[in-house]
Tab-separated table of C-alpha atoms and ligand atoms in Angstrom:
chain	number	residue	atom	x	y	z
F	1	MET	CA	179.599	138.107	-51.661
F	2	TYR	CA	178.914	135.670	-53.874
F	3	ALA	CA	177.961	132.229	-53.480
F	4	ILE	CA	181.344	130.721	-55.775
F	5	SER	CA	184.138	130.082	-54.122
F	6	GLU	CA	186.572	128.872	-57.257
F	7	TYR	CA	184.522	128.192	-60.461
F	8	PRO	CA	184.510	124.672	-61.583
F	9	ASP	CA	186.612	123.415	-64.082
F	10	VAL	CA	184.073	122.969	-67.508
F	11	PRO	CA	186.714	120.577	-69.322
F	12	ALA	CA	187.731	118.377	-66.667
F	13	ILE	CA	184.915	117.946	-65.716
F	14	GLU	CA	183.217	117.009	-68.988
F	15	LYS	CA	186.000	114.876	-69.413
F	16	ARG	CA	184.264	113.124	-66.037
F	17	ILE	CA	181.199	112.996	-67.482
F	18	GLU	CA	182.689	111.391	-71.118
F	19	ALA	CA	183.575	108.340	-69.407
F	20	LEU	CA	181.410	107.922	-66.433
F	21	ILE	CA	178.193	107.327	-69.416
F	22	GLY	CA	180.809	104.821	-70.911
F	23	THR	CA	180.327	103.074	-68.399
F	24	PRO	CA	177.277	100.454	-67.397
F	25	VAL	CA	175.095	101.496	-65.201
F	26	ARG	CA	176.696	101.398	-60.930
F	27	ARG	CA	173.818	101.524	-58.978
F	28	PRO	CA	172.387	99.638	-55.954
F	29	GLY	CA	171.592	96.142	-56.869
F	30	ASP	CA	168.278	94.825	-56.705
F	31	ALA	CA	168.009	93.174	-53.508
F	32	VAL	CA	169.598	96.621	-51.756
F	33	LEU	CA	166.389	98.439	-54.105
F	34	ALA	CA	163.906	96.046	-52.082
F	35	ASP	CA	165.306	96.416	-48.971
F	36	TYR	CA	164.237	100.277	-49.462
F	37	HIS	CA	161.594	100.164	-51.537
F	38	ALA	CA	160.141	97.910	-47.864
F	39	TRP	CA	161.158	100.606	-45.978
F	40	TYR	CA	158.505	102.882	-47.717
F	41	GLU	CA	155.834	100.214	-46.399
F	42	LYS	CA	156.396	100.628	-42.924
F	43	ASN	CA	157.450	103.692	-41.954
F	44	THR	CA	155.590	105.497	-44.528
F	45	ALA	CA	152.122	104.406	-44.629
F	46	THR	CA	150.004	107.761	-44.953
F	47	SER	CA	151.965	109.073	-47.474
F	48	LYS	CA	151.727	105.566	-49.259
F	49	ALA	CA	146.976	106.342	-49.059
F	50	ALA	CA	147.621	109.358	-50.269
F	51	ALA	CA	149.746	108.849	-52.751
F	52	GLU	CA	146.905	106.613	-54.102
F	53	GLU	CA	143.872	108.903	-54.013
F	54	ALA	CA	146.036	111.388	-55.589
F	55	ALA	CA	145.970	108.981	-58.501
F	56	ARG	CA	142.201	108.963	-58.488
F	57	PHE	CA	141.823	113.115	-59.577
F	58	ILE	CA	145.173	114.413	-60.078
F	59	PRO	CA	147.121	113.313	-63.088
F	60	GLY	CA	150.237	111.005	-63.233
F	61	GLY	CA	149.240	111.685	-58.719
F	62	VAL	CA	151.305	114.507	-57.830
F	63	GLN	CA	151.440	118.637	-59.388
F	64	HIS	CA	154.862	119.015	-59.441
F	65	ASN	CA	156.699	117.271	-62.358
F	66	LEU	CA	159.828	116.929	-60.023
F	67	ALA	CA	158.523	115.497	-56.825
F	68	LEU	CA	159.801	112.357	-56.278
F	69	ASN	CA	157.157	109.445	-57.184
F	70	ASP	CA	158.742	105.881	-56.409
F	71	PRO	CA	157.446	104.238	-54.412
F	72	TRP	CA	155.146	106.712	-54.546
F	73	PRO	CA	155.160	110.976	-53.122
F	74	LEU	CA	155.912	111.699	-50.075
F	75	ASP	CA	153.247	113.643	-48.094
F	76	ILE	CA	155.076	116.688	-46.180
F	77	VAL	CA	153.806	118.050	-44.322
F	78	ARG	CA	155.959	121.212	-42.468
F	79	ALA	CA	158.609	122.641	-43.484
F	80	GLU	CA	161.224	123.990	-41.283
F	81	GLY	CA	164.928	125.133	-41.762
F	82	ALA	CA	167.013	122.361	-43.182
F	83	TYR	CA	164.698	119.516	-42.591
F	84	LEU	CA	161.044	118.669	-44.426
F	85	TRP	CA	158.771	116.004	-42.631
F	86	ASP	CA	156.553	114.265	-44.142
F	87	ALA	CA	153.633	113.093	-42.133
F	88	ASP	CA	154.688	109.736	-40.734
F	89	GLY	CA	156.771	111.956	-38.919
F	90	ASN	CA	159.806	110.739	-41.337
F	91	ARG	CA	162.098	113.920	-41.127
F	92	TYR	CA	164.250	114.437	-44.685
F	93	ILE	CA	167.397	116.906	-45.002
F	94	ASP	CA	165.901	119.159	-47.626
F	95	PHE	CA	168.105	119.654	-50.445
F	96	LEU	CA	165.640	120.142	-52.813
F	97	GLN	CA	164.839	123.545	-51.415
F	98	ALA	CA	161.140	123.037	-53.030
F	99	GLY	CA	163.395	124.161	-56.931
F	100	GLY	CA	165.821	126.213	-55.539
F	101	PRO	CA	163.620	129.498	-54.212
F	102	THR	CA	164.268	129.281	-50.195
F	103	VAL	CA	167.478	130.262	-49.964
F	104	LEU	CA	166.868	131.447	-46.542
F	105	GLY	CA	166.224	128.193	-45.038
F	106	GLY	CA	162.008	126.452	-44.915
F	107	ASN	CA	159.447	128.199	-44.026
F	108	TYR	CA	161.600	131.399	-43.158
F	109	PRO	CA	159.337	132.865	-39.759
F	110	LEU	CA	160.322	136.493	-40.672
F	111	ILE	CA	158.958	136.213	-44.566
F	112	ARG	CA	155.662	134.424	-42.856
F	113	GLU	CA	155.348	137.275	-40.227
F	114	LYS	CA	155.466	140.778	-42.911
F	115	VAL	CA	153.749	138.121	-45.222
F	116	THR	CA	150.890	137.887	-42.502
F	117	GLU	CA	150.348	141.407	-41.455
F	118	LEU	CA	150.026	142.236	-45.515
F	119	LEU	CA	147.044	139.812	-45.322
F	120	ALA	CA	145.728	140.700	-42.173
F	121	GLU	CA	146.306	144.685	-43.664
F	122	CYS	CA	145.512	144.575	-47.639
F	123	GLY	CA	144.795	140.642	-48.308
F	124	PRO	CA	147.349	139.134	-51.205
F	125	VAL	CA	144.997	141.408	-54.218
F	126	THR	CA	143.293	143.818	-54.887
F	127	GLY	CA	144.432	145.374	-58.968
F	128	MET	CA	146.057	148.638	-57.659
F	129	LEU	CA	149.633	149.926	-56.966
F	130	HIS	CA	150.930	148.916	-53.924
F	131	GLN	CA	153.863	150.168	-52.688
F	132	TYR	CA	155.602	146.952	-51.928
F	133	GLU	CA	155.935	146.427	-55.896
F	134	ILE	CA	157.876	149.753	-56.229
F	135	ARG	CA	160.215	148.208	-53.645
F	136	LEU	CA	161.062	145.405	-54.751
F	137	ALA	CA	161.500	146.685	-57.322
F	138	LYS	CA	164.045	149.192	-56.490
F	139	LEU	CA	165.602	146.806	-54.687
F	140	ILE	CA	166.416	144.444	-57.686
F	141	HIS	CA	167.404	148.274	-59.793
F	142	ASP	CA	169.593	148.237	-55.863
F	143	PHE	CA	170.731	144.621	-56.442
F	144	MET	CA	171.242	144.090	-60.299
F	145	PRO	CA	172.100	148.176	-62.151
F	146	ASN	CA	170.948	146.582	-64.812
F	147	VAL	CA	168.067	146.110	-64.382
F	148	GLN	CA	166.093	149.429	-64.669
F	149	LYS	CA	162.911	148.553	-65.295
F	150	PHE	CA	161.354	145.461	-63.581
F	151	ARG	CA	158.066	143.593	-64.449
F	152	MET	CA	157.041	141.432	-61.613
F	153	LEU	CA	154.643	138.442	-62.939
F	154	GLY	CA	153.794	135.181	-62.284
F	155	SER	CA	156.132	132.647	-62.995
F	156	GLY	CA	158.662	132.448	-64.734
F	157	THR	CA	157.864	130.919	-67.018
F	158	GLU	CA	155.664	133.642	-67.980
F	159	GLY	CA	158.568	136.126	-67.467
F	160	VAL	CA	160.713	134.066	-70.777
F	161	MET	CA	157.958	135.092	-72.754
F	162	ALA	CA	157.779	138.272	-71.899
F	163	ALA	CA	161.086	138.813	-72.901
F	164	ILE	CA	160.820	136.860	-76.025
F	165	ARG	CA	158.522	139.227	-76.824
F	166	ALA	CA	159.515	142.100	-75.344
F	167	ALA	CA	162.611	140.764	-77.512
F	168	ARG	CA	161.195	141.060	-80.660
F	169	ALA	CA	158.565	143.936	-80.661
F	170	TYR	CA	162.350	145.958	-80.020
F	171	THR	CA	164.196	144.775	-82.529
F	172	GLY	CA	161.904	143.902	-84.957
F	173	LYS	CA	162.799	140.474	-85.807
F	174	ALA	CA	162.769	136.961	-85.259
F	175	HIS	CA	164.313	134.068	-84.197
F	176	VAL	CA	165.000	133.014	-80.478
F	177	ILE	CA	168.358	130.460	-80.182
F	178	LYS	CA	168.390	128.990	-77.089
F	179	VAL	CA	170.498	126.376	-75.761
F	180	GLY	CA	170.153	122.881	-75.471
F	181	GLY	CA	168.987	120.975	-72.924
F	182	ALA	CA	167.960	124.317	-71.272
F	183	TYR	CA	164.570	124.939	-69.661
F	184	HIS	CA	163.770	127.754	-70.322
F	185	GLY	CA	159.343	126.928	-68.347
F	186	TRP	CA	157.239	125.485	-70.443
F	187	SER	CA	155.431	127.867	-73.107
F	188	ASP	CA	154.935	127.012	-75.976
F	189	GLN	CA	157.982	128.246	-78.298
F	190	VAL	CA	160.476	127.053	-75.711
F	191	VAL	CA	160.018	123.483	-74.999
F	192	TYR	CA	162.680	122.608	-77.089
F	193	GLY	CA	165.508	121.258	-76.525
F	194	LEU	CA	164.478	120.358	-73.231
F	195	ARG	CA	167.067	118.551	-71.012
F	196	ILE	CA	169.347	115.866	-73.572
F	197	PRO	CA	170.272	118.951	-76.362
F	198	GLY	CA	170.137	118.241	-79.483
F	199	THR	CA	166.530	116.653	-78.794
F	200	GLY	CA	164.340	119.567	-80.636
F	201	SER	CA	160.933	118.686	-80.742
F	202	LEU	CA	160.929	115.861	-79.045
F	203	GLU	CA	158.869	116.628	-76.151
F	204	ALA	CA	156.683	118.653	-77.158
F	205	ALA	CA	153.834	117.086	-77.308
F	206	GLY	CA	150.230	119.179	-78.039
F	207	ILE	CA	152.658	122.051	-78.907
F	208	PRO	CA	152.195	122.612	-82.751
F	209	ALA	CA	155.106	123.291	-85.295
F	210	GLY	CA	154.575	126.631	-86.296
F	211	ALA	CA	155.323	127.382	-82.494
F	212	TYR	CA	158.136	126.901	-82.192
F	213	ALA	CA	159.785	127.432	-85.769
F	214	LEU	CA	161.516	130.265	-84.759
F	215	THR	CA	163.127	128.825	-82.561
F	216	GLN	CA	166.443	126.881	-82.155
F	217	GLU	CA	169.043	124.714	-80.559
F	218	THR	CA	172.802	125.290	-80.449
F	219	ALA	CA	175.330	122.734	-78.340
F	220	PRO	CA	176.158	123.945	-74.298
F	221	GLY	CA	179.084	125.580	-75.019
F	222	ASP	CA	179.833	126.119	-78.632
F	223	LEU	CA	180.182	129.907	-79.685
F	224	ASP	CA	181.474	128.112	-83.111
F	225	ALA	CA	178.417	126.336	-83.193
F	226	LEU	CA	175.896	130.040	-82.214
F	227	ARG	CA	178.056	131.550	-84.828
F	228	ALA	CA	176.702	129.466	-87.621
F	229	ARG	CA	172.865	130.168	-86.407
F	230	LEU	CA	173.441	133.671	-85.570
F	231	THR	CA	174.201	134.071	-90.136
F	232	ALA	CA	172.288	132.017	-90.716
F	233	ASN	CA	169.202	134.268	-89.104
F	234	ALA	CA	170.981	137.103	-90.340
F	235	ALA	CA	169.735	136.764	-94.304
F	236	GLU	CA	166.079	135.057	-92.663
F	237	GLY	CA	165.262	138.748	-90.714
F	238	GLY	CA	167.546	138.767	-87.962
F	239	THR	CA	168.105	136.853	-83.970
F	240	ALA	CA	165.885	139.057	-82.250
F	241	ALA	CA	167.048	137.171	-78.370
F	242	VAL	CA	170.006	134.320	-77.523
F	243	MET	CA	169.087	133.270	-74.182
F	244	VAL	CA	171.016	131.339	-72.843
F	245	GLU	CA	171.069	130.063	-68.279
F	246	PRO	CA	174.666	131.278	-67.663
F	247	VAL	CA	176.376	128.869	-65.176
F	248	GLY	CA	174.405	126.330	-68.719
F	249	PRO	CA	171.371	124.224	-69.359
F	250	GLU	CA	169.647	123.272	-66.250
F	251	SER	CA	171.386	124.961	-63.351
F	252	GLY	CA	174.850	124.155	-65.264
F	253	THR	CA	173.493	120.137	-65.572
F	254	HIS	CA	175.417	121.014	-68.890
F	255	PRO	CA	178.431	123.487	-67.606
F	256	VAL	CA	179.544	126.327	-69.231
F	257	ARG	CA	183.165	127.868	-69.022
F	258	HIS	CA	183.489	131.027	-67.527
F	259	GLU	CA	184.174	132.568	-69.758
F	260	PHE	CA	181.075	131.488	-71.968
F	261	ASN	CA	178.673	134.679	-71.419
F	262	ARG	CA	181.417	137.494	-72.002
F	263	GLN	CA	181.663	135.905	-75.603
F	264	VAL	CA	177.815	135.167	-76.519
F	265	ARG	CA	178.004	138.977	-75.352
F	266	GLU	CA	180.213	139.640	-77.665
F	267	LEU	CA	178.007	137.690	-80.488
F	268	CYS	CA	174.578	139.574	-79.175
F	269	ASP	CA	176.702	142.865	-79.930
F	270	GLU	CA	178.198	141.685	-83.791
F	271	PHE	CA	174.820	140.851	-84.794
F	272	GLY	CA	172.142	143.034	-83.383
F	273	ALA	CA	169.977	140.576	-81.074
F	274	LEU	CA	168.983	141.116	-77.410
F	275	LEU	CA	171.509	138.607	-74.820
F	276	VAL	CA	168.485	137.070	-72.676
F	277	PHE	CA	169.612	135.925	-69.103
F	278	ASP	CA	167.248	133.578	-67.461
F	279	GLU	CA	167.855	134.034	-63.934
F	280	VAL	CA	165.428	132.252	-62.651
F	281	VAL	CA	167.666	129.980	-60.244
F	282	THR	CA	170.473	131.784	-60.025
F	283	GLY	CA	169.066	134.675	-59.819
F	284	PHE	CA	170.147	136.117	-55.880
F	285	ARG	CA	171.169	132.263	-54.907
F	286	LEU	CA	174.264	132.852	-56.705
F	287	GLY	CA	174.437	136.870	-54.640
F	288	MET	CA	172.332	139.333	-54.564
F	289	GLY	CA	173.762	140.945	-57.720
F	290	GLY	CA	172.738	136.667	-59.806
F	291	ALA	CA	175.366	135.632	-62.376
F	292	GLN	CA	175.393	139.306	-63.952
F	293	GLY	CA	177.424	140.077	-61.434
F	294	TYR	CA	179.676	136.848	-60.681
F	295	PHE	CA	180.738	136.702	-64.482
F	296	GLU	CA	180.482	140.473	-64.762
F	297	VAL	CA	178.289	140.554	-67.842
F	298	ARG	CA	175.902	143.290	-69.024
F	299	PRO	CA	172.323	141.170	-70.463
F	300	ASP	CA	170.213	143.494	-72.057
F	301	LEU	CA	166.675	141.613	-70.120
F	302	THR	CA	166.798	139.651	-67.530
F	303	VAL	CA	164.235	136.738	-66.249
F	304	PHE	CA	163.577	136.336	-62.385
F	305	GLY	CA	161.185	133.614	-60.742
F	306	LYS	CA	161.907	131.310	-56.894
F	307	CYS	CA	163.909	133.548	-55.188
F	308	VAL	CA	162.406	136.568	-55.944
F	309	ALA	CA	159.128	135.736	-54.468
F	310	GLY	CA	160.470	134.444	-51.839
F	311	GLY	CA	159.680	130.429	-51.748
F	312	TYR	CA	155.677	132.745	-51.997
F	313	PRO	CA	153.563	131.982	-54.868
F	314	ALA	CA	153.649	134.328	-58.193
F	315	ALA	CA	157.383	134.479	-58.375
F	316	GLY	CA	158.168	135.911	-61.998
F	317	GLY	CA	159.491	138.618	-63.472
F	318	VAL	CA	160.699	140.758	-66.487
F	319	GLY	CA	163.946	143.508	-66.595
F	320	GLY	CA	165.834	145.333	-67.963
F	321	SER	CA	167.654	149.017	-69.170
F	322	ASP	CA	164.319	151.788	-69.586
F	323	GLU	CA	164.567	151.772	-73.351
F	324	VAL	CA	163.813	147.694	-73.632
F	325	MET	CA	161.969	147.571	-70.871
F	326	GLY	CA	159.480	150.586	-71.777
F	327	VAL	CA	158.067	148.370	-74.835
F	328	PHE	CA	156.341	147.412	-71.708
F	329	ALA	CA	154.390	150.399	-70.818
F	330	GLY	CA	151.741	149.631	-68.656
F	331	GLY	CA	147.884	151.303	-67.736
F	332	LEU	CA	145.315	151.834	-69.993
F	333	THR	CA	146.616	154.934	-71.980
F	334	ALA	CA	149.588	153.295	-72.817
F	335	ALA	CA	147.368	150.581	-74.497
F	336	GLY	CA	147.995	150.856	-78.724
F	337	LYS	CA	152.068	150.580	-79.261
F	338	ARG	CA	153.550	148.929	-76.176
F	339	ALA	CA	154.079	145.100	-76.009
F	340	LEU	CA	150.526	143.163	-74.214
F	341	ILE	CA	151.478	140.838	-70.775
F	342	GLY	CA	150.503	141.154	-67.828
F	343	GLY	CA	148.165	138.601	-65.246
F	344	THR	CA	145.609	139.209	-62.642
F	345	LEU	CA	147.606	138.312	-59.884
F	346	ALA	CA	151.271	139.502	-61.606
F	347	ALA	CA	152.493	142.335	-58.826
F	348	ASN	CA	150.820	141.052	-56.353
F	349	PRO	CA	150.831	142.864	-52.951
F	350	LEU	CA	151.968	139.109	-51.430
F	351	SER	CA	154.196	138.590	-53.571
F	352	CYS	CA	155.860	141.769	-54.081
F	353	ALA	CA	156.269	141.430	-49.623
F	354	ALA	CA	157.661	138.553	-49.911
F	355	GLY	CA	159.793	138.846	-52.307
F	356	TYR	CA	161.272	142.499	-50.666
F	357	HIS	CA	162.080	140.161	-47.385
F	358	THR	CA	164.034	137.600	-48.808
F	359	LEU	CA	166.308	139.339	-50.037
F	360	VAL	CA	166.045	142.141	-48.296
F	361	GLU	CA	166.863	139.080	-45.477
F	362	MET	CA	169.154	137.653	-47.576
F	363	ASP	CA	171.879	140.396	-47.994
F	364	ARG	CA	171.363	140.855	-44.992
F	365	THR	CA	172.308	137.623	-43.062
F	366	GLY	CA	175.069	136.214	-46.627
F	367	ALA	CA	172.536	133.431	-47.297
F	368	PRO	CA	173.837	133.326	-50.936
F	369	VAL	CA	177.463	132.842	-49.870
F	370	LYS	CA	176.381	131.237	-46.892
F	371	ALA	CA	174.418	128.944	-49.137
F	372	GLY	CA	177.737	128.587	-50.684
F	373	ARG	CA	179.163	127.009	-48.420
F	374	ALA	CA	177.820	124.420	-47.296
F	375	GLY	CA	177.841	123.342	-51.289
F	376	ASP	CA	181.919	123.944	-51.448
F	377	ARG	CA	181.258	121.156	-48.105
F	378	LEU	CA	178.591	118.871	-49.924
F	379	ARG	CA	181.032	118.573	-52.795
F	380	ALA	CA	184.335	118.367	-51.620
F	381	GLY	CA	182.494	115.057	-49.127
F	382	LEU	CA	180.734	114.339	-52.083
F	383	ASP	CA	183.539	113.858	-54.101
F	384	ALA	CA	185.855	112.119	-51.295
F	385	LEU	CA	183.255	109.297	-51.083
F	386	ILE	CA	183.253	108.131	-54.769
F	387	ALA	CA	186.978	107.673	-54.323
F	388	ARG	CA	186.489	105.417	-51.304
F	389	TYR	CA	184.290	104.171	-52.922
F	390	ALA	CA	185.795	103.830	-56.806
F	391	LEU	CA	182.750	104.860	-58.152
F	392	PRO	CA	182.468	106.477	-61.786
F	393	TYR	CA	180.064	109.575	-60.400
F	394	VAL	CA	180.387	112.789	-61.479
F	395	THR	CA	180.106	115.806	-59.220
F	396	TYR	CA	180.739	119.477	-58.780
F	397	ASN	CA	179.219	122.445	-57.543
F	398	ILE	CA	178.331	125.879	-58.863
F	399	GLY	CA	177.984	127.499	-55.036
F	400	SER	CA	174.904	126.539	-53.380
F	401	ILE	CA	173.674	124.769	-56.722
F	402	VAL	CA	175.236	121.301	-56.228
F	403	HIS	CA	175.557	118.383	-58.930
F	404	LEU	CA	175.366	115.282	-59.005
F	405	HIS	CA	175.933	113.047	-62.321
F	406	THR	CA	175.074	109.620	-61.101
F	407	SER	CA	173.492	107.675	-64.540
F	408	GLY	CA	174.781	109.641	-66.830
F	409	VAL	CA	171.335	110.023	-68.289
F	410	LEU	CA	171.149	114.208	-69.137
F	411	HIS	CA	174.658	113.218	-70.704
F	412	LEU	CA	173.932	110.398	-73.755
F	413	SER	CA	174.276	111.631	-77.233
F	414	LEU	CA	171.562	111.154	-79.779
F	415	ASP	CA	175.059	110.264	-81.528
F	416	HIS	CA	175.527	107.991	-79.623
F	417	PRO	CA	175.136	104.056	-81.924
F	418	ASP	CA	173.445	103.218	-77.887
F	419	PHE	CA	171.439	106.078	-77.266
F	420	PHE	CA	167.310	104.715	-76.731
F	421	THR	CA	168.960	101.564	-75.417
F	422	GLU	CA	170.888	103.544	-73.470
F	423	LEU	CA	168.024	106.121	-71.936
F	424	GLY	CA	165.693	103.272	-69.945
F	425	PRO	CA	168.043	101.716	-67.185
F	426	ARG	CA	169.789	105.694	-67.134
F	427	LYS	CA	166.610	107.617	-66.397
F	428	ASP	CA	165.563	104.314	-63.859
F	429	MET	CA	168.295	104.632	-62.032
F	430	LEU	CA	167.781	108.647	-61.368
F	431	GLU	CA	164.390	107.757	-59.632
F	432	GLN	CA	166.766	104.899	-58.481
F	433	MET	CA	168.777	107.506	-56.626
F	434	SER	CA	166.544	109.578	-55.150
F	435	MET	CA	164.075	106.757	-53.613
F	436	ALA	CA	167.437	105.548	-51.793
F	437	TYR	CA	168.809	108.852	-50.632
F	438	ALA	CA	164.747	109.624	-49.898
F	439	ALA	CA	165.257	106.701	-47.983
F	440	GLU	CA	167.894	107.641	-45.902
F	441	GLY	CA	166.712	110.490	-45.324
F	442	VAL	CA	167.908	113.091	-47.735
F	443	ILE	CA	166.031	114.825	-51.117
F	444	THR	CA	167.531	115.642	-53.523
F	445	LEU	CA	166.305	117.180	-56.840
F	446	ALA	CA	165.434	114.470	-59.692
F	447	GLY	CA	167.814	112.371	-57.830
F	448	SER	CA	171.046	114.968	-59.146
F	449	ARG	CA	170.416	118.101	-58.582
F	450	ILE	CA	170.704	119.483	-54.597
F	451	TYR	CA	170.692	123.212	-54.065
F	452	THR	CA	172.501	123.967	-50.478
F	453	SER	CA	170.268	126.844	-47.849
F	454	MET	CA	171.587	128.979	-45.037
F	455	ALA	CA	170.274	126.872	-42.667
F	456	ASP	CA	171.905	123.646	-43.723
F	457	THR	CA	175.034	124.255	-41.406
F	458	ASP	CA	177.971	122.025	-41.103
F	459	ALA	CA	176.992	119.400	-39.299
F	460	VAL	CA	173.400	118.666	-41.213
F	461	ILE	CA	176.069	118.705	-44.696
F	462	ASP	CA	177.672	116.235	-42.359
F	463	ASP	CA	174.446	113.730	-41.913
F	464	ALA	CA	173.707	114.142	-45.727
F	465	LEU	CA	177.040	112.788	-46.725
F	466	ALA	CA	176.136	110.161	-44.508
F	467	ALA	CA	173.209	109.552	-45.223
F	468	PHE	CA	175.599	109.248	-49.152
F	469	GLU	CA	177.857	107.513	-48.232
F	470	ARG	CA	174.646	104.748	-47.176
F	471	VAL	CA	173.828	103.684	-50.878
F	472	PHE	CA	177.342	105.044	-52.341
F	473	ALA	CA	178.850	101.708	-50.144
F	474	LYS	CA	175.809	99.498	-50.720
F	475	VAL	CA	176.849	99.467	-54.869
X	1	PLP	C1	165.664	128.126	-65.266
X	1	PLP	C2	164.624	127.854	-65.462
X	1	PLP	N1	163.726	129.015	-66.201
X	1	PLP	C3	162.461	128.882	-65.885
X	1	PLP	C4	162.254	128.167	-65.051
X	1	PLP	C5	160.146	127.920	-65.699
X	1	PLP	O1	160.284	129.004	-63.223
X	1	PLP	P1	158.378	128.226	-63.226
X	1	PLP	O2	158.769	127.262	-63.028
X	1	PLP	O3	158.677	129.896	-62.004
X	1	PLP	O4	158.155	128.908	-64.569
X	1	PLP	C6	162.195	127.693	-64.003
X	1	PLP	C7	161.807	126.506	-63.498
X	1	PLP	O5	162.641	125.482	-62.572
X	1	PLP	C8	164.274	127.507	-64.286
X	1	PLP	O6	164.720	126.742	-63.661
């Protein structure tokens, strides 16, 4: 039922990661990287030209923060199942999966047909009620009984904003605690403690300090620190919400022990804070019951994104109990007491139709479990390669979320005496590895994360492993 066949041994992984960041970077040498650059020059001329034009009109030359841009972003023209094709006809195995939503595989025909039917009937948006809004909300409730009411929004970022607003409106408290390293979208109040735990406002350019003054971070898995925060906050009006990614920050880049979520639930109950699960990634990727079903822990609020619109635009929302979600009563007559959320394109029929049919199809086909088995096969193969080439790299998987840490940059500690000298080369290495994998025919998420899908057959995984081996052999 769930994508995870065996939960990772977190203390063992933490030890290996510690050893990785204690080892000098181990990457393909400069001559090998130059060969890969030469491959791009020879084979991706159309992408290069597109990148030059993009750089004139798009800041940084790419719209996505995670787009591969060394030596230049690839101009992708076709997606199907396990593969992407660029404008020069090169085929790549797609482990980016658009950042996670396409558990069925890329450009799944049935969803495309349903969306096309909907568009022919009523277009993408009317601003009125549509049956698909009801069908999607009801289906989510069927899969996640804790989500009695669901409010569709435009993105995971908006879902997080809404969850924080609901928690504050419902509890009358103000503080919000997140786990260091976690990304919960880019709204002012959560661009705090991103990627590397403990970094606080390091990435908060353009955000006034007041906007995150009530946001706090605690180290991944550190329950004592969380208790201390909750205790300190209790003397200052209390904590509205503790927000976690249930598999650990950045989809488990900093993994947490299995019992962590249950223990956070207990702390929230003790201190009267709401527990918010950010299931933007885990929502339906881990199984139709999400992380809350897998861990058997009830959050008060759940944030959705990605799969909730099946890879189609405007993917986000928030759900929870009747009582808590009551603060969002919609419509004109509810004005006055409600917490305001909304949006011109929130809950448009297109996103709801895509999300509804995607979830039905994921359930019917057992896509989360199949994608999880692909993740298991890939991780086992990567482990074998790491051992064969005696590399310090660390790999583990949480179902279809596979981590491959080669540089360890996100695990550097601010307490590390050489933090700032280590940061640059380790960050560069991620980009170099990402480039090498792509030249060998595999697209990853930022060179360190891999999302598998139902389309990843054993043959696809074995091809990918052969590509990883070609890179590892040159380290
Ligand atoms: C855990 C998590 N929360 C929130 C978000 C933000 O979602 P969106 O990009 O739809 O705004 C993301 C995006 O990757 C995410 O991974």
